[in-house]
Structure formats: C-alpha cells, structure tokens
Amino acid sequence: MKSTTQASRLLQGAFILSAAAIISKLIGTLQKIPLQNLGGDAVFGIYNTVYPLYTMLITIAMLGLPSAISKFVAEASAGRREDEGRRILLLSTLITGLCGLGLGLLTYAGAPLIAVWVGSSHVIPALRSASWGLVFVPVMAALRGYFQGLHNMTPTAVSQIVEQSVRVAVMIVLLLYLTSHGAGVESIAAGALLGSAGGGAAGLLVMLLYWRKHRRNTGLSAVAEVAATAEVTRSQGAAKSLQGQASGIKASSLLAYGVPVMLGALALPLIGLVDVFTVPRLLSEGLSESAAMAQFGIYNRGLPLVQIVTMLATSLSVVFIPALAEAKYNGDLKLIETRCSLSLRWFWLLGLAAAVGLAVLAEPINIALYGDTAGSSTMIWLAFTAAGGTVSIISAALLQGLGHVRAPALHLLAAAGLKAALNLLLVPQQGITGAAIASVAAHLLAAALNVLLLHRQGYLRLRLADALVKPAVLLAGLAAAAAAVSYGADALFAAAGLAGGRTASLAQSLLGVTAGCVVFAVGAIALRLLSESELRQLPGIGPSLAKGFSKLRLFR
C-alpha cells in the first residue's frame, strides 16, 4: 500500500513539474515577440546574445547541486532523518549562494572583457543587468531541490511559473518606460535583462514562503535551526565523516554528485553559445556594431517558433526514459526496439512537418509576429533546425533510458564543433543565412550520431522507406496544402484591400497551418506511416491519441 501511494505521488509530481515546465517555457519563449516589437532588432540581438551567457552562468553557479540535494534529501527522508535533510539544504544553499554571488561580481566587473570575446561593446550594460539574477536564482534552485527530494513538486512548479511571469512583466514594463523616454538600445536591452533578476527574486520569495510553511509544519524552531547550522560548521571545520549521521554529508559529497550533472547540462546550450561568440563578431567585420546586433536580432526571429517544437519534444522525452529503463531491466528487447522505432519515426515526422510548415509560411509569419519581412529567407533555413533538434532531443532521451548517459553530451559537443567551423566558413560569405545553414547541419549531426548509436547497439532498425520516401510524399502534400491556402487567403485579402497588414498575415498563417495539419494527419494514416496498434504503444500519450483518432474513423 505504501509503495502504491509513493508511486502515485511520483506520477502526480511528474505531471505537475511537466505542466509547469511547459507553461514557464512557453511564457519564456513567446516573450521574445513583444521584446522585438517594442525594442527593435538591435535590442533583440543584444538580448539573444546575453541571455544564453546568463543561462550558462546560472548552470555553473548551481554546480548541479539541486539534483544532489534532491537525491540526498530523498535518502534522508526515507530514513526518517529530517534533520539531515535540513543540514544538506543549509550547506548547499551556502555553497550555491556564495558561488552565485561570486560569479555575479565577476560578470559585473568582467563585462567589458566578455564584450571583447563576443565582439560587441553594446552588450556590457545588459551583462551587468543580468549579473543580478545570479544572486537569487542559485539559492532558489537549491530550495527547489530540497522540496523535490521530499517528493513535493508544487513549490517548484509554482515558483517556475511565478519566476517567468514576473520576469516577463518586469521586462515589458521597463521596455515601455525606456522606449518612451528615448533610451539607447544598450539601455533598453539592459532593462529587458533586468527582468531575469526580478523573476529570480520573485521565485526565491515563493520558495522562502514554502520553506517557512514547511518549517512551521515540521516544528523546526529557530533554536534548532541555529543548532543545525552550527553542526554543519563544526563538521566542516573538523573534516570528519560520521557514518550514518547527518553530519556525514560534506560539500565534497554534494559536489561529487552535482558537478557531473552540471557538465551534462552545459552540453545542451552549446550550439547556441557558439552563435553568441562567433556570429556578432563575424558580422561586425563588414558592419558597424549596431548593425551587426540588428542582424543578429533578425537571425533570432525564427527561434521562438522552433523552440516551441523542441520544447514539446523536451517535455515528452521524460516519458520515454523510465519506460525504456523498465523494458531494459525486464530484458524485453522487442519492446525496446518497437518503442525506439516508433518514437523516432514520429518525432522525425513531426519535426519535419513543423519545419516545412514554418518554411512555407515564413513570410506571412514574419510579418504577423515582427511587422516586416526582414530575414524571411534566413527563417526558412532556420525552420529546418526543428527536424534535427527534435530527433536529437528524443534520441538522447532514449539513450539515457537505456543507460548511455554520456554519449548524447559528447555528440552535442561534436555538433557544436561543426557549428563553429561552418559559422567561420559561411557567415563571412552569406551573413546570417550562413549561420542558419550551420545550425541545421549541427542539429542533424547530433541527431544522426544518436540514432546511429541506437542502431549499433541493436535497439533500432533503420528503414529507408519509413525515414525518407514516405515522409517526402507526406510533406510534399503538406507543403502544397499550406501554400495553396495561404496564397489563396492572400489573394482574397488583396481583393478586399486588406493584404499586407499584420492581422491579415496572421490569418493567412493560421489558415495555412490548419490546412497543413489536416493533410498531415490524414496523409500519415493513408500512407500507413502509423497504425492504431503502433500509436497505442507510445508510453503515456499513445492510448489517448489512438482513442481520439479511432472516434474520427481515420484508421482502417
């Protein structure tokens, strides 16, 4: 009975965290559209240069300790050693707080040097604004790890949504204020990045309120907390390990677990960081710093839409890790092969469908979201990162579920190396379009390396018809339907004297997307790319989708 209750709590917690992650990521992704609309392409370029650096610094400042805290607190809780869990939290909070403060000071003082590495002095004020977030976010993350160790996911979920909401609210308020007072692009971008500190402070406040409630409920008095802090200090100073006791958890134990987690997390944004350190510098060789930043902003216009697709893949990828781990534990190689084949085939199709749809509708989408057609050709190329990026994320989750934890990070490192080399080769010749082509190649390489490893390990059979031939027929139909409906709507709007505006372009885009989705769903079943039995085998979401499609009588 106890194990059933615990499993129920874990499933409920996973659902809460997944839902909160989707909402917070959606807020964080879509906020880039009003940022560009209010600040312009130069501000957008500075923001997209500094924000990846900020997230990298946050990852370093946390040192992977939230995961370590979660693990050790869960163990302490299972042994009914609540005091040990509190000591772990106090020690970890001290470490992450000092690390975040130190990195924040270094970032603030070293902003001019970082600007030299990036190749633009315009990023200095924004870097200094972002550095304030390093004071709050690492401590907030430590508290999240503590509650996750207790299998209480609600504080993390609430703080994530509050953090993102406040971040976007602060950003928009400062954008409106600064633009109305005629501030320069550097100051406007700095104001936008200050939202990260505001969101971090709000998220930390939420976590502290949950901590106070938790402390009151568990009866932890102020005297007991002081005593716990003193014991941590004594155990550190004496450098002794008391086996089986709370004081046995030292900083070295936490770091030994957390630092490898941090290094793995740093692999994910590597391709984006390559752009930060190469594209503005390469563009500035033929343009002024302001013009180069404006071009970098235009380059990033297509990213929010691509990120929505990859965000969906990231959110769903967590379903496959435990499902495959269980199948491997039971030695069910046939089930592993089926799930790997089905999931990769479908996320490859979904990624390609999103890429083709965005490419066909790039111009009306660009007008609807950003007000003009600048960079539409670059957006077409950038759209195809959705295909490689989606497969890369899902295949990495499959490998992790099968025990290959390091391989996806190494493959991302190789992809980042290819991205850097192609940027150096293509950006001087083709500008931001060259950077987009390099991104497509890098994401496809990471995906291909993951898939080939699955194939070599015997978990996957590659079939050319399923991977290329049938998808090409399906995507040709999707592209034709989306283009026909979009151009037809454009002609009707032109006849009515409404063409060219943002509202008309939005309607044109939505109609094209709807037509593409209908053709994709019907075509996939008609070409037998998906059967009802296959769909039901997808963990988590498969049975619900199969039931819905069966009601529509799409399956034969």
Coordinates of C-alpha atoms in Angstrom, one line a residue:
M1 CA 0.0 0.0 0.0
K2 CA 2.9 2.3 0.9
S3 CA 4.6 1.7 -2.4
T4 CA 1.4 2.3 -4.3
T5 CA 0.9 5.6 -2.6
Q6 CA 4.5 6.6 -3.2
A7 CA 4.2 5.7 -6.9
S8 CA 1.1 7.8 -7.1
R9 CA 2.9 10.7 -5.5
L10 CA 5.7 10.4 -8.0
L11 CA 3.4 10.3 -11.0
Q12 CA 1.5 13.2 -9.7
G13 CA 4.7 15.1 -9.1
A14 CA 6.0 14.4 -12.6
F15 CA 2.7 15.6 -14.1
I16 CA 2.9 18.9 -12.0
L17 CA 6.5 19.5 -13.0
S18 CA 5.9 18.8 -16.6
A19 CA 2.9 21.1 -16.8
A20 CA 4.7 23.9 -15.0
A21 CA 7.8 23.4 -17.3
I22 CA 5.6 23.7 -20.4
I23 CA 3.8 26.8 -19.1
S24 CA 7.0 28.5 -18.0
K25 CA 8.9 27.6 -21.2
L26 CA 6.0 28.8 -23.3
I27 CA 6.0 32.2 -21.4
G28 CA 9.7 32.5 -21.8
T29 CA 9.6 31.7 -25.5
L30 CA 6.7 33.8 -26.5
Q31 CA 8.0 36.9 -24.6
K32 CA 10.6 37.3 -27.3
I33 CA 8.0 38.5 -29.7
P34 CA 6.9 41.6 -27.7
L35 CA 10.6 42.2 -26.9
Q36 CA 11.4 42.5 -30.6
N37 CA 8.2 44.5 -31.3
L38 CA 8.9 47.1 -28.6
G39 CA 12.7 47.2 -28.6
G40 CA 13.6 46.5 -32.3
D41 CA 16.1 44.1 -33.9
A42 CA 19.2 45.7 -32.3
V43 CA 17.8 45.2 -28.8
F44 CA 16.6 41.8 -29.7
G45 CA 20.1 40.9 -30.9
I46 CA 21.7 42.1 -27.7
Y47 CA 19.2 40.2 -25.6
N48 CA 19.8 37.0 -27.6
T49 CA 23.5 37.4 -27.2
V50 CA 23.5 37.9 -23.4
Y51 CA 20.7 35.6 -22.3
P52 CA 22.4 32.4 -23.4
L53 CA 25.5 33.5 -21.4
Y54 CA 23.3 34.2 -18.4
T55 CA 21.8 30.8 -18.5
M56 CA 25.3 29.2 -18.8
L57 CA 26.5 31.2 -15.7
I58 CA 23.4 30.1 -13.8
T59 CA 24.1 26.5 -14.7
I60 CA 27.6 26.8 -13.4
A61 CA 26.6 28.7 -10.3
M62 CA 24.2 25.9 -9.3
L63 CA 27.0 23.3 -9.7
G64 CA 24.4 20.6 -10.2
L65 CA 23.5 20.8 -6.5
P66 CA 19.7 20.9 -6.9
S67 CA 20.0 17.3 -8.3
A68 CA 22.4 16.3 -5.5
I69 CA 20.1 17.9 -2.8
S70 CA 17.1 16.1 -4.2
K71 CA 18.9 12.7 -4.1
F72 CA 20.4 13.1 -0.6
V73 CA 17.3 14.6 0.9
A74 CA 15.2 11.8 -0.5
E75 CA 17.5 9.3 1.1
A76 CA 17.4 11.1 4.4
S77 CA 13.6 11.4 4.3
A78 CA 13.3 7.6 3.6
G79 CA 15.4 7.0 6.7
R80 CA 13.2 9.5 8.7
R81 CA 16.3 11.7 9.3
E82 CA 14.6 15.1 8.7
D83 CA 17.4 17.0 10.5
E84 CA 19.9 15.6 8.0
G85 CA 17.8 16.9 5.1
R86 CA 17.8 20.4 6.6
R87 CA 21.6 20.3 7.1
I88 CA 22.0 19.3 3.5
L89 CA 19.9 22.2 2.4
L90 CA 21.7 24.7 4.6
L91 CA 25.1 23.5 3.4
S92 CA 24.0 23.5 -0.3
T93 CA 22.4 26.9 0.0
L94 CA 25.6 28.3 1.4
I95 CA 27.6 26.9 -1.5
T96 CA 25.3 27.9 -4.3
G97 CA 24.7 31.3 -2.7
L98 CA 28.4 32.1 -2.5
C99 CA 29.1 30.7 -6.0
G100 CA 26.2 32.7 -7.5
L101 CA 27.4 35.9 -5.7
G102 CA 31.0 35.4 -6.8
L103 CA 30.0 34.7 -10.4
G104 CA 27.7 37.7 -10.3
L105 CA 30.5 40.0 -9.2
L106 CA 32.9 38.6 -11.7
T107 CA 30.3 39.1 -14.5
Y108 CA 29.6 42.6 -13.5
A109 CA 33.3 43.5 -13.2
G110 CA 34.3 41.5 -16.3
A111 CA 31.5 42.6 -18.6
P112 CA 34.0 44.7 -20.8
L113 CA 36.2 41.6 -21.2
I114 CA 33.3 39.4 -22.1
A115 CA 32.2 42.0 -24.6
V116 CA 35.6 41.8 -26.3
W117 CA 35.1 38.0 -26.6
V118 CA 31.7 38.4 -28.0
G119 CA 32.9 41.2 -30.3
S120 CA 30.4 44.0 -29.3
S121 CA 30.7 46.6 -26.6
H122 CA 26.9 47.1 -26.8
V123 CA 26.4 44.0 -24.5
I124 CA 28.2 45.5 -21.4
P125 CA 25.1 47.1 -19.8
A126 CA 23.0 44.0 -20.4
L127 CA 25.6 41.7 -19.0
R128 CA 25.7 43.8 -15.8
S129 CA 21.9 43.8 -15.5
A130 CA 21.8 40.0 -16.0
S131 CA 24.5 39.5 -13.3
W132 CA 22.0 40.5 -10.6
G133 CA 20.0 37.4 -11.3
L134 CA 23.0 35.2 -10.2
V135 CA 22.3 36.5 -6.6
F136 CA 18.9 35.0 -6.4
V137 CA 18.4 32.0 -8.8
P138 CA 21.0 29.6 -7.4
V139 CA 19.6 29.8 -3.9
M140 CA 16.1 29.4 -5.3
A141 CA 17.2 26.3 -7.2
A142 CA 18.7 24.8 -4.0
L143 CA 15.3 25.2 -2.3
R144 CA 13.6 23.6 -5.2
G145 CA 15.9 20.6 -5.0
Y146 CA 15.1 20.2 -1.3
F147 CA 11.3 20.0 -1.9
Q148 CA 11.8 17.7 -4.9
G149 CA 13.7 15.4 -2.6
L150 CA 10.6 15.3 -0.3
H151 CA 8.5 14.4 -3.5
N152 CA 6.7 17.8 -3.1
M153 CA 6.8 19.2 -6.6
T154 CA 4.2 22.0 -6.0
P155 CA 6.7 24.6 -4.7
T156 CA 9.0 24.1 -7.8
A157 CA 6.0 24.3 -10.2
V158 CA 4.6 27.5 -8.6
S159 CA 7.9 29.2 -8.4
Q160 CA 8.7 28.4 -12.0
I161 CA 5.5 30.0 -13.2
V162 CA 5.9 33.0 -10.9
E163 CA 9.5 33.5 -11.9
Q164 CA 8.7 33.5 -15.6
S165 CA 5.6 35.7 -15.2
V166 CA 7.4 38.3 -13.1
R167 CA 10.4 38.2 -15.5
V168 CA 8.3 39.0 -18.5
A169 CA 6.2 41.6 -16.6
V170 CA 9.3 43.5 -15.4
M171 CA 10.8 43.2 -18.9
I172 CA 7.8 44.7 -20.6
V173 CA 7.3 47.5 -18.1
L174 CA 10.9 48.5 -18.4
L175 CA 10.7 48.3 -22.2
L176 CA 7.7 50.5 -22.3
Y177 CA 9.3 53.0 -19.9
L178 CA 12.7 53.1 -21.6
T179 CA 11.5 53.3 -25.2
S180 CA 9.0 56.1 -24.3
H181 CA 11.9 58.1 -22.8
G182 CA 14.1 57.7 -25.9
A183 CA 16.8 55.4 -24.2
G184 CA 19.5 53.9 -26.4
V185 CA 19.5 50.2 -27.5
E186 CA 22.1 49.3 -24.9
S187 CA 20.0 50.7 -22.0
I188 CA 16.8 49.1 -23.4
A189 CA 18.4 45.7 -23.6
A190 CA 19.8 46.1 -20.1
G191 CA 16.3 46.9 -18.9
A192 CA 15.0 43.7 -20.6
L193 CA 17.7 41.6 -18.9
L194 CA 16.9 43.1 -15.5
G195 CA 13.7 41.1 -15.7
S196 CA 15.7 38.0 -15.1
A197 CA 16.8 39.4 -11.7
G198 CA 13.2 40.4 -10.9
G199 CA 11.9 37.0 -11.8
G200 CA 14.6 35.3 -9.8
A201 CA 13.8 37.4 -6.7
A202 CA 10.1 36.6 -7.1
G203 CA 10.8 32.9 -7.5
L204 CA 13.1 32.9 -4.4
L205 CA 10.4 34.7 -2.4
V206 CA 7.9 32.0 -3.3
M207 CA 10.3 29.3 -2.3
L208 CA 11.1 31.0 1.1
L209 CA 7.4 31.2 1.8
Y210 CA 7.0 27.5 1.2
W211 CA 10.1 26.9 3.3
R212 CA 8.6 28.9 6.2
K213 CA 5.4 26.9 5.9
H214 CA 7.3 23.6 5.8
R215 CA 9.4 24.6 8.8
R216 CA 6.2 25.5 10.8
N217 CA 4.6 22.3 9.9
T218 CA 7.6 20.2 10.8
G219 CA 8.0 22.0 14.1
L220 CA 11.6 23.3 13.4
S221 CA 12.2 26.0 15.9
A222 CA 14.7 28.9 15.4
V223 CA 16.9 27.4 18.1
A224 CA 17.0 24.0 16.3
E225 CA 17.9 25.7 13.0
V226 CA 20.8 27.6 14.6
A227 CA 22.0 24.4 16.1
A228 CA 21.8 22.6 12.8
T229 CA 23.8 25.4 11.2
A230 CA 26.4 25.2 13.9
E231 CA 26.7 21.5 13.5
V232 CA 27.3 21.9 9.7
T233 CA 30.1 24.4 10.5
R234 CA 31.6 22.1 13.1
S235 CA 31.6 19.1 10.8
Q236 CA 33.2 21.2 8.0
G237 CA 35.9 22.6 10.3
A238 CA 36.7 19.2 11.9
A239 CA 36.7 17.5 8.5
K240 CA 35.2 14.3 10.0
S241 CA 32.8 11.9 8.5
L242 CA 30.2 10.4 10.9
Q243 CA 28.9 7.4 9.0
G244 CA 25.1 7.1 9.0
Q245 CA 24.6 10.6 10.5
A246 CA 23.6 13.9 9.0
S247 CA 27.0 15.5 9.6
G248 CA 28.5 12.8 7.3
I249 CA 27.3 14.8 4.2
K250 CA 30.0 17.2 3.3
A251 CA 30.5 19.6 0.5
S252 CA 32.7 17.2 -1.3
S253 CA 29.9 14.6 -1.4
L254 CA 27.4 17.0 -2.8
L255 CA 29.9 18.3 -5.4
A256 CA 31.0 14.8 -6.4
Y257 CA 27.4 14.1 -7.4
G258 CA 26.4 17.6 -8.7
V259 CA 29.4 18.6 -10.9
P260 CA 28.9 15.8 -13.5
V261 CA 25.3 16.8 -13.7
M262 CA 26.3 20.4 -14.3
L263 CA 28.7 19.4 -17.0
G264 CA 26.0 17.4 -18.7
A265 CA 23.6 20.3 -18.5
L266 CA 26.2 22.6 -20.1
A267 CA 26.3 20.5 -23.2
L268 CA 22.7 21.3 -24.1
P269 CA 23.1 25.0 -25.0
L270 CA 26.5 24.6 -26.7
I271 CA 25.2 25.2 -30.2
G272 CA 23.5 28.4 -29.2
L273 CA 26.6 29.6 -27.4
V274 CA 28.7 29.1 -30.5
D275 CA 26.5 31.6 -32.2
V276 CA 26.9 34.1 -29.4
F277 CA 30.7 34.0 -29.6
T278 CA 31.0 33.9 -33.4
V279 CA 28.1 35.4 -35.3
P280 CA 28.2 39.0 -33.9
R281 CA 32.0 39.1 -34.3
L282 CA 31.9 37.8 -37.8
L283 CA 29.1 40.2 -38.8
S284 CA 30.9 43.2 -37.3
E285 CA 33.8 42.6 -39.8
G286 CA 31.7 44.2 -42.5
L287 CA 29.1 46.1 -40.4
S288 CA 29.1 48.5 -37.5
E289 CA 28.4 47.0 -34.0
S290 CA 24.8 48.3 -34.0
A291 CA 24.1 47.0 -37.5
A292 CA 25.7 43.6 -36.6
M293 CA 23.5 43.4 -33.5
A294 CA 20.4 44.2 -35.5
Q295 CA 21.3 41.5 -38.0
F296 CA 21.8 39.0 -35.1
G297 CA 18.4 40.0 -33.8
I298 CA 16.8 39.3 -37.3
Y299 CA 18.7 35.9 -37.3
N300 CA 16.9 35.0 -34.0
R301 CA 13.4 35.8 -35.2
G302 CA 12.7 32.2 -36.2
L303 CA 14.0 30.7 -32.9
P304 CA 10.9 31.2 -30.7
L305 CA 8.7 29.1 -33.1
V306 CA 11.4 26.4 -33.4
Q307 CA 11.8 26.4 -29.6
I308 CA 8.1 25.7 -29.2
V309 CA 8.5 22.5 -31.2
T310 CA 11.7 21.4 -29.4
M311 CA 10.1 22.4 -26.1
L312 CA 7.3 19.9 -26.8
A313 CA 9.9 17.2 -27.6
T314 CA 11.7 18.0 -24.4
S315 CA 8.6 17.8 -22.3
L316 CA 7.5 14.5 -23.8
S317 CA 11.1 13.0 -23.7
V318 CA 10.8 12.4 -20.0
V319 CA 8.1 9.8 -20.7
F320 CA 10.5 7.6 -22.6
I321 CA 13.3 7.4 -20.1
P322 CA 11.5 5.3 -17.4
A323 CA 9.6 3.3 -20.0
L324 CA 12.8 2.2 -21.7
A325 CA 14.6 1.7 -18.4
E326 CA 11.9 -0.7 -17.3
A327 CA 11.9 -2.5 -20.6
K328 CA 15.7 -3.0 -20.5
Y329 CA 15.5 -4.2 -16.9
N330 CA 13.0 -6.8 -17.9
G331 CA 15.1 -7.8 -20.9
D332 CA 12.3 -7.1 -23.4
L333 CA 14.5 -6.2 -26.4
K334 CA 11.5 -6.4 -28.8
L335 CA 9.6 -3.8 -26.8
I336 CA 12.7 -1.6 -26.7
E337 CA 13.1 -1.8 -30.5
T338 CA 9.4 -1.1 -31.1
R339 CA 9.4 2.0 -28.8
C340 CA 12.6 3.4 -30.2
S341 CA 11.5 2.9 -33.8
L342 CA 8.0 4.3 -33.3
S343 CA 9.1 7.3 -31.2
L344 CA 11.9 8.3 -33.6
R345 CA 9.8 7.9 -36.7
W346 CA 7.1 10.0 -35.3
F347 CA 9.2 12.8 -33.8
W348 CA 11.2 12.9 -37.1
L349 CA 7.9 13.3 -38.9
L350 CA 6.6 16.0 -36.5
G351 CA 9.9 17.9 -36.6
L352 CA 9.9 17.8 -40.4
A353 CA 6.3 18.8 -40.6
A354 CA 6.9 21.8 -38.3
A355 CA 10.0 22.7 -40.3
V356 CA 8.2 22.5 -43.7
G357 CA 5.2 24.4 -42.4
L358 CA 7.3 27.2 -41.0
A359 CA 9.4 27.4 -44.1
V360 CA 6.4 27.6 -46.5
L361 CA 4.7 30.2 -44.3
A362 CA 7.9 32.1 -43.2
E363 CA 7.0 35.4 -44.9
P364 CA 3.4 35.8 -43.5
I365 CA 4.5 34.6 -40.1
N366 CA 7.4 37.1 -40.1
I367 CA 5.0 40.0 -40.9
A368 CA 2.4 38.8 -38.4
L369 CA 4.9 38.5 -35.5
Y370 CA 7.6 41.1 -36.3
G371 CA 5.9 43.6 -38.7
D372 CA 8.1 43.2 -41.8
T373 CA 9.8 40.6 -44.0
A374 CA 13.4 41.1 -42.9
G375 CA 15.2 37.8 -42.6
S376 CA 12.4 35.7 -44.1
S377 CA 15.0 33.7 -46.2
T378 CA 17.0 33.1 -43.1
M379 CA 13.9 32.0 -41.2
I380 CA 13.3 29.4 -43.9
W381 CA 16.7 27.8 -43.3
L382 CA 16.4 28.1 -39.5
A383 CA 13.0 26.3 -39.6
F384 CA 14.7 23.1 -40.5
T385 CA 16.6 23.0 -37.2
A386 CA 13.2 21.8 -35.8
A387 CA 13.7 18.4 -37.5
G388 CA 17.2 17.7 -36.3
G389 CA 16.6 19.3 -32.9
T390 CA 13.5 17.2 -32.2
V391 CA 15.2 13.9 -33.2
S392 CA 18.3 14.9 -31.2
I393 CA 16.3 15.5 -28.0
I394 CA 14.2 12.3 -28.3
S395 CA 17.1 10.1 -29.3
A396 CA 19.1 11.5 -26.4
A397 CA 16.2 10.6 -24.0
L398 CA 16.1 7.1 -25.5
L399 CA 19.9 6.6 -25.0
Q400 CA 19.6 7.9 -21.4
G401 CA 16.8 5.5 -20.7
L402 CA 19.0 2.6 -22.0
G403 CA 21.9 3.6 -19.8
H404 CA 24.0 5.6 -22.3
V405 CA 24.2 8.8 -20.4
R406 CA 27.4 10.4 -21.7
A407 CA 27.0 9.7 -25.4
P408 CA 24.4 12.4 -26.1
A409 CA 26.6 15.1 -24.4
L410 CA 29.6 14.0 -26.5
H411 CA 27.5 14.1 -29.7
L412 CA 26.3 17.6 -28.8
L413 CA 30.0 18.6 -28.3
A414 CA 30.8 17.3 -31.8
A415 CA 27.8 19.2 -33.2
A416 CA 29.0 22.4 -31.6
G417 CA 32.4 21.9 -33.2
L418 CA 30.8 21.5 -36.6
K419 CA 28.6 24.6 -35.9
A420 CA 31.7 26.7 -35.1
A421 CA 33.6 25.6 -38.2
L422 CA 30.6 26.2 -40.5
N423 CA 30.0 29.6 -38.9
L424 CA 33.6 30.6 -39.6
L425 CA 33.2 29.4 -43.2
L426 CA 29.7 30.6 -44.1
V427 CA 28.9 33.7 -42.1
P428 CA 31.5 35.9 -43.8
Q429 CA 30.1 34.9 -47.2
Q430 CA 26.3 34.6 -46.6
G431 CA 25.8 36.5 -43.3
I432 CA 23.0 35.3 -41.0
T433 CA 21.8 32.8 -43.6
G434 CA 25.1 31.1 -43.4
A435 CA 24.7 30.8 -39.6
A436 CA 21.2 29.3 -40.1
I437 CA 22.6 26.7 -42.5
A438 CA 25.3 25.8 -40.0
S439 CA 22.6 25.4 -37.3
V440 CA 20.7 22.9 -39.5
A441 CA 23.8 20.9 -40.1
A442 CA 24.8 20.9 -36.4
H443 CA 21.5 19.7 -35.2
L444 CA 21.3 17.0 -37.9
L445 CA 24.7 15.7 -36.9
A446 CA 23.8 15.4 -33.2
A447 CA 20.6 13.6 -34.2
A448 CA 22.4 11.3 -36.7
L449 CA 25.1 10.3 -34.1
N450 CA 22.4 9.4 -31.5
V451 CA 20.4 7.4 -34.0
L452 CA 23.5 5.5 -35.3
L453 CA 24.4 4.6 -31.7
L454 CA 20.9 3.2 -31.1
H455 CA 21.2 1.3 -34.3
R456 CA 24.7 -0.1 -33.5
Q457 CA 23.5 -1.2 -30.0
G458 CA 20.7 -3.2 -31.7
Y459 CA 17.9 -1.1 -30.3
L460 CA 16.8 0.2 -33.7
R461 CA 16.3 -0.9 -37.3
L462 CA 16.7 1.8 -39.9
R463 CA 14.3 1.5 -42.9
L464 CA 14.8 4.0 -45.8
A465 CA 11.1 4.0 -46.8
D466 CA 9.9 4.9 -43.3
A467 CA 12.6 7.5 -42.8
L468 CA 12.7 9.3 -46.2
V469 CA 10.5 8.1 -49.0
K470 CA 7.0 8.1 -47.4
P471 CA 7.7 11.2 -45.4
A472 CA 8.8 13.0 -48.5
V473 CA 5.4 12.3 -50.1
L474 CA 3.5 13.3 -47.0
L475 CA 5.5 16.6 -46.6
A476 CA 5.0 17.5 -50.2
G477 CA 1.3 17.3 -49.7
L478 CA 1.5 19.3 -46.5
A479 CA 3.6 22.0 -48.2
A480 CA 1.3 22.2 -51.2
A481 CA -1.8 22.5 -49.0
A482 CA -0.3 25.1 -46.7
A483 CA 1.0 27.1 -49.6
A484 CA -2.2 26.9 -51.6
V485 CA -4.4 28.0 -48.7
S486 CA -2.0 30.7 -47.6
Y487 CA -1.7 32.2 -51.1
G488 CA -5.4 31.9 -51.7
A489 CA -6.1 33.8 -48.5
D490 CA -3.6 36.4 -49.5
A491 CA -5.3 36.9 -52.9
L492 CA -8.7 37.2 -51.1
F493 CA -7.3 39.8 -48.7
A494 CA -5.7 41.7 -51.6
A495 CA -9.0 41.8 -53.4
A496 CA -10.6 43.2 -50.3
G497 CA -7.9 45.7 -49.8
L498 CA -6.6 44.1 -46.6
A499 CA -3.4 42.5 -47.8
G500 CA 0.0 43.4 -46.2
G501 CA -1.2 44.1 -42.7
R502 CA -0.2 42.1 -39.6
T503 CA -3.8 40.9 -38.9
A504 CA -4.2 39.7 -42.5
S505 CA -0.8 37.9 -42.3
L506 CA -1.7 36.3 -39.0
A507 CA -5.0 35.0 -40.5
Q508 CA -3.1 33.8 -43.6
S509 CA -0.6 32.0 -41.4
L510 CA -3.2 30.3 -39.2
L511 CA -5.2 29.1 -42.2
G512 CA -2.0 27.7 -43.8
V513 CA -1.1 25.9 -40.6
T514 CA -4.6 24.4 -40.3
A515 CA -4.6 23.1 -43.8
G516 CA -1.1 21.6 -43.3
C517 CA -2.2 19.9 -40.1
V518 CA -5.2 18.3 -41.7
V519 CA -3.2 17.0 -44.6
F520 CA -0.5 15.7 -42.3
A521 CA -3.0 13.7 -40.1
V522 CA -4.9 12.2 -43.0
G523 CA -1.8 11.5 -45.1
A524 CA 0.1 9.8 -42.3
I525 CA -2.7 7.3 -41.9
A526 CA -3.4 6.9 -45.6
L527 CA 0.3 6.2 -46.3
R528 CA 0.3 3.7 -43.3
L529 CA 3.0 5.6 -41.5
L530 CA 1.0 4.9 -38.4
S531 CA -1.3 2.2 -37.3
E532 CA -3.7 2.2 -34.3
S533 CA -1.7 -0.6 -32.6
E534 CA 1.6 1.3 -33.0
L535 CA 0.1 4.5 -31.7
R536 CA -1.2 2.7 -28.6
Q537 CA 2.4 1.5 -27.8
L538 CA 3.6 5.1 -27.3
P539 CA 4.1 5.4 -23.5
G540 CA 1.8 7.9 -21.8
I541 CA 0.2 9.7 -24.7
G542 CA -0.3 6.9 -27.2
P543 CA -3.6 5.3 -26.0
S544 CA -5.4 8.7 -25.7
L545 CA -4.4 9.7 -29.2
A546 CA -5.4 6.3 -30.6
K547 CA -8.8 6.6 -29.0
G548 CA -9.3 10.1 -30.4
F549 CA -8.3 9.0 -34.0
S550 CA -10.5 5.9 -33.7
K551 CA -13.5 8.1 -32.9
L552 CA -12.8 10.1 -36.1
R553 CA -12.6 6.7 -38.0
L554 CA -9.3 7.6 -39.5
F555 CA -7.8 4.1 -39.1
R556 CA -8.8 1.3 -41.5

